[in-house]
XYZ file of C-alpha atoms in Angstrom:
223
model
C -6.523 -1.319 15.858
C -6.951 -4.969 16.751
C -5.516 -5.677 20.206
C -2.226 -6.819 20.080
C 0.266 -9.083 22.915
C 3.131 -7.698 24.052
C 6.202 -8.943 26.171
C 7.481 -6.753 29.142
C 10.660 -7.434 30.444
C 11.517 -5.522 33.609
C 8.043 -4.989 34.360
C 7.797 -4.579 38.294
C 9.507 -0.959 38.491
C 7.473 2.210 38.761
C 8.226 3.044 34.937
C 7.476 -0.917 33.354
C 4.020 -0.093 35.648
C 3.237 2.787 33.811
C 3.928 0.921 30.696
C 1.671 -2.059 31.891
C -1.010 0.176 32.775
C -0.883 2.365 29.379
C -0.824 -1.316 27.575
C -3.845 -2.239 29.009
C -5.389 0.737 29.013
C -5.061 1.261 25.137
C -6.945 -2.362 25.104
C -3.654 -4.930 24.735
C -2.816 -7.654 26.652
C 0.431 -8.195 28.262
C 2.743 -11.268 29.203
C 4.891 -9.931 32.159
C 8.174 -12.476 32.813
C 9.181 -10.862 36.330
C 11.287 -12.450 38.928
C 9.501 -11.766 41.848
C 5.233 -11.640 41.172
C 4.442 -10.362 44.756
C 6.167 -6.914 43.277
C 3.168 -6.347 40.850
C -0.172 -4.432 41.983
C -2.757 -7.108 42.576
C -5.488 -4.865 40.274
C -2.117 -6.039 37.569
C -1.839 -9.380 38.506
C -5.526 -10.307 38.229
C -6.281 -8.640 35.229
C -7.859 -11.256 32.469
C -5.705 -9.235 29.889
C -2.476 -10.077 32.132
C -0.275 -13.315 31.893
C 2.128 -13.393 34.500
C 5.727 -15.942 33.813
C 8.309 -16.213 36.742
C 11.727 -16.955 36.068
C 14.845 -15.284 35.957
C 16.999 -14.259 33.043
C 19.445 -16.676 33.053
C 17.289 -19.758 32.999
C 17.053 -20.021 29.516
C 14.397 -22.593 28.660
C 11.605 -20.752 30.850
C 12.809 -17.866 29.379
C 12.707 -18.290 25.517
C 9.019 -19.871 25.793
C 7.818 -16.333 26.875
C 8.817 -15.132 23.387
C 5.616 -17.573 21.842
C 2.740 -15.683 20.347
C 4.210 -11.925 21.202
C 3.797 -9.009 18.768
C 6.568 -6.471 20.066
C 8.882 -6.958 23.183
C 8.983 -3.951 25.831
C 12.109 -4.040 28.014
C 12.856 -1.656 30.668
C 16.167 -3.817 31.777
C 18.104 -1.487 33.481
C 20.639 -1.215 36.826
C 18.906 -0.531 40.137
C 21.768 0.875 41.522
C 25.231 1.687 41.355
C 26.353 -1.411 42.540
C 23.752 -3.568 41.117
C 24.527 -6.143 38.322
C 24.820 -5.458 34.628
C 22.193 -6.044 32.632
C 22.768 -5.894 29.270
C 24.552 -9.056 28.904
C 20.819 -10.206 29.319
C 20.322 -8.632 25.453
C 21.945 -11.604 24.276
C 19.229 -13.908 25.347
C 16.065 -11.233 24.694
C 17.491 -11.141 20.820
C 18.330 -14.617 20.193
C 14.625 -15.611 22.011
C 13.273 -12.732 19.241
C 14.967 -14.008 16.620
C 14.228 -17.596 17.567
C 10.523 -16.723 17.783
C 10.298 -14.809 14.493
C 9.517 -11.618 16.798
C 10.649 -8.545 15.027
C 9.542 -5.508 17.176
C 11.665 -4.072 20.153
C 11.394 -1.034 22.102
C 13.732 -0.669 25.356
C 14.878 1.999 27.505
C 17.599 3.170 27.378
C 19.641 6.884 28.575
C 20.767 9.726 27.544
C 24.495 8.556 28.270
C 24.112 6.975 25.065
C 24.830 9.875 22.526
C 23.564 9.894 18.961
C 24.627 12.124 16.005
C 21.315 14.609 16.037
C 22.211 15.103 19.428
C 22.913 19.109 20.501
C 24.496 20.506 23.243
C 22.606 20.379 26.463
C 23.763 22.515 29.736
C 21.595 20.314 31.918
C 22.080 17.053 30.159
C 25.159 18.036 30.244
C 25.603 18.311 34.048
C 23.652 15.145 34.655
C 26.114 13.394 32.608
C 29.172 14.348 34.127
C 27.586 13.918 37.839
C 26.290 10.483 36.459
C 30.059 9.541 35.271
C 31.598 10.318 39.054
C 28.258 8.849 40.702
C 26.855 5.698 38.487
C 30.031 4.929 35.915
C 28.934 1.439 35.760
C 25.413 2.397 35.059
C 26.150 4.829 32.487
C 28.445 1.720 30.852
C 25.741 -0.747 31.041
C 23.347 1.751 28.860
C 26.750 1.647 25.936
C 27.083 -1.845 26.583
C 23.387 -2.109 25.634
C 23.008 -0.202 22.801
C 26.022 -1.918 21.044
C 24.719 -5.198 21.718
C 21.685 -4.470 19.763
C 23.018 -2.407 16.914
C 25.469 -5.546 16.457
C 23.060 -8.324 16.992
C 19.710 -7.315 16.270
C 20.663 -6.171 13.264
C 17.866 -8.257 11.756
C 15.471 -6.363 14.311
C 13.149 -3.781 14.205
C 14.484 -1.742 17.514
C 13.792 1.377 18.974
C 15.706 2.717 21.738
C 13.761 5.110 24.203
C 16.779 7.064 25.622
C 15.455 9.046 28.802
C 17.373 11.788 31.291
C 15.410 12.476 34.750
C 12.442 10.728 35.676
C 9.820 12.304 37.676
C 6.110 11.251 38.758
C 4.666 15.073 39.379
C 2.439 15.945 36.685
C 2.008 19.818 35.648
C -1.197 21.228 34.145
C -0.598 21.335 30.096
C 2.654 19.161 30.341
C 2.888 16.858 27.632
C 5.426 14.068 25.758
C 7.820 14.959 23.589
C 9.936 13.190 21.367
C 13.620 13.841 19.441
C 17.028 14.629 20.242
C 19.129 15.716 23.178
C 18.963 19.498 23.070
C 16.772 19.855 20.032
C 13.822 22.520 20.465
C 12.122 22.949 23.717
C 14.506 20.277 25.257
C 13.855 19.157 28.729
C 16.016 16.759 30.615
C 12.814 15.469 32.840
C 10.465 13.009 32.288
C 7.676 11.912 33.274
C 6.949 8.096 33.802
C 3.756 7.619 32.457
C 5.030 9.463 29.282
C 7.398 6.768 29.247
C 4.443 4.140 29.364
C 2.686 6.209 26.455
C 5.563 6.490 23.965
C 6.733 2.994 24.449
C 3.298 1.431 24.246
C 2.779 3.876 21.041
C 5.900 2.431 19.692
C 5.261 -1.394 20.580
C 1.679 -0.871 18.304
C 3.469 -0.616 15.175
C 5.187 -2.556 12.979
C 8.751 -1.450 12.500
C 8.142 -0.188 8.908
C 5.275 1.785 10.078
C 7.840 3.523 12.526
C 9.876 6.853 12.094
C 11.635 5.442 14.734
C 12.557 2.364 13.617
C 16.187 1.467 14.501
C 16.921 4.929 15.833
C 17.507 5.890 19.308
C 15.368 9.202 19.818
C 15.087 10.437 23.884
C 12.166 11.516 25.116
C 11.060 14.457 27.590
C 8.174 16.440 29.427
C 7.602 19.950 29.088
């Protein structure tokens, strides 16, 4: 597979580092628009297969030119806390930059507060939900608020939306990535980072009709 360029958004967290890292690894290169540059490894930052942008989402014009030349978008938007700032209001931009750019791939992450039809019932998702609802309600809304703004706007998209439950970094011998529906067979609510890195990079690689996963909203887990 030729090499291809690929747009992270939300790139200086541990899980948009795991994605950067599988990226590169798998021989792509990577445009990284990040607020603050000092966040990102240095080994990252001076890689020839690295471009790094700063700006911030709302300034428009710096961001829409990072959309130029990009084969798939890889966003890992997301609240850092439960009083942080929304962030899917920032959708609106990432899909009309896409659109305006004749980019048709996205893959962002997403949660598993965002229920789909396959889903089945889950005891443990199930806890983590209604623990998230008491602990993190606006966090759990901005995840909603997300995945209607793309189903509504991006219709015209190729999407995928990575929903994920617990994230861990601890790696167990024979572990490996899974991918489906809440509480489908061999379900487990954890996951590991750098699976997140593998099946989003995986995803980014093809073209949405080359997908299974294209405009679907599968969640992803470790076991």
């Amino acid at each position: 597979m030729p090499p291809k360029t690929f747009l992270i958004i939300g790139a200086t967290g541990a899980a948009g580092i795991q994605v950067i890292e599988h990226a590169l690894g798998t021989k792509h290169k990577v445009v990284l628009y990040v607020r603050n540059p000092s966040k990102l490894p240095s080994k990252i930052a001076a890689d020839a297969n690295v471009t790094v942008l700063t700006g911030n989402l709302e300034d428009n014009a710096s961001f829409e030119k990072a959309f130029h030349d990009i084969d798939a978008v890889i966003s890992l938007l997301g609240p850092s806390g439960p009083s942080a700032s929304p962030t899917a209001p920032h959708y609106s931009s990432i899909l009309r930059s896409m659109q305006a750019a004749g980019v048709q791939r996205l893959i962002f992450v997403s949660t598993i507060t965002v229920s789909q039809p396959e889903d089945r019932f889950s005891i443990s998702a199930s806890f983590v939900l209604f623990v998230g609802k008491l602990a993190f309600p606006k966090g759990m809304k901005n995840f909603m608020d997300t995945h209607k703004s793309v189903v509504e706007n991006g219709s015209d998209l190729d999407w995928t939306e990575v929903r994920v439950g617990m994230l861990k970094n601890e790696e167990k011998a024979g572990e490996k990535l899974n991918v489906g529906y809440l509480g489908g067979p061999g379900y487990n609510i954890s996951i590991l980072r750098k699976h997140i890195g593998e099946f989003m990079v995986a995803e980014a690689e093809k073209k949405g009709s080359e997908s299974m996963w294209r405009k679907k909203s599968p969640t992803i887990w470790t076991s």
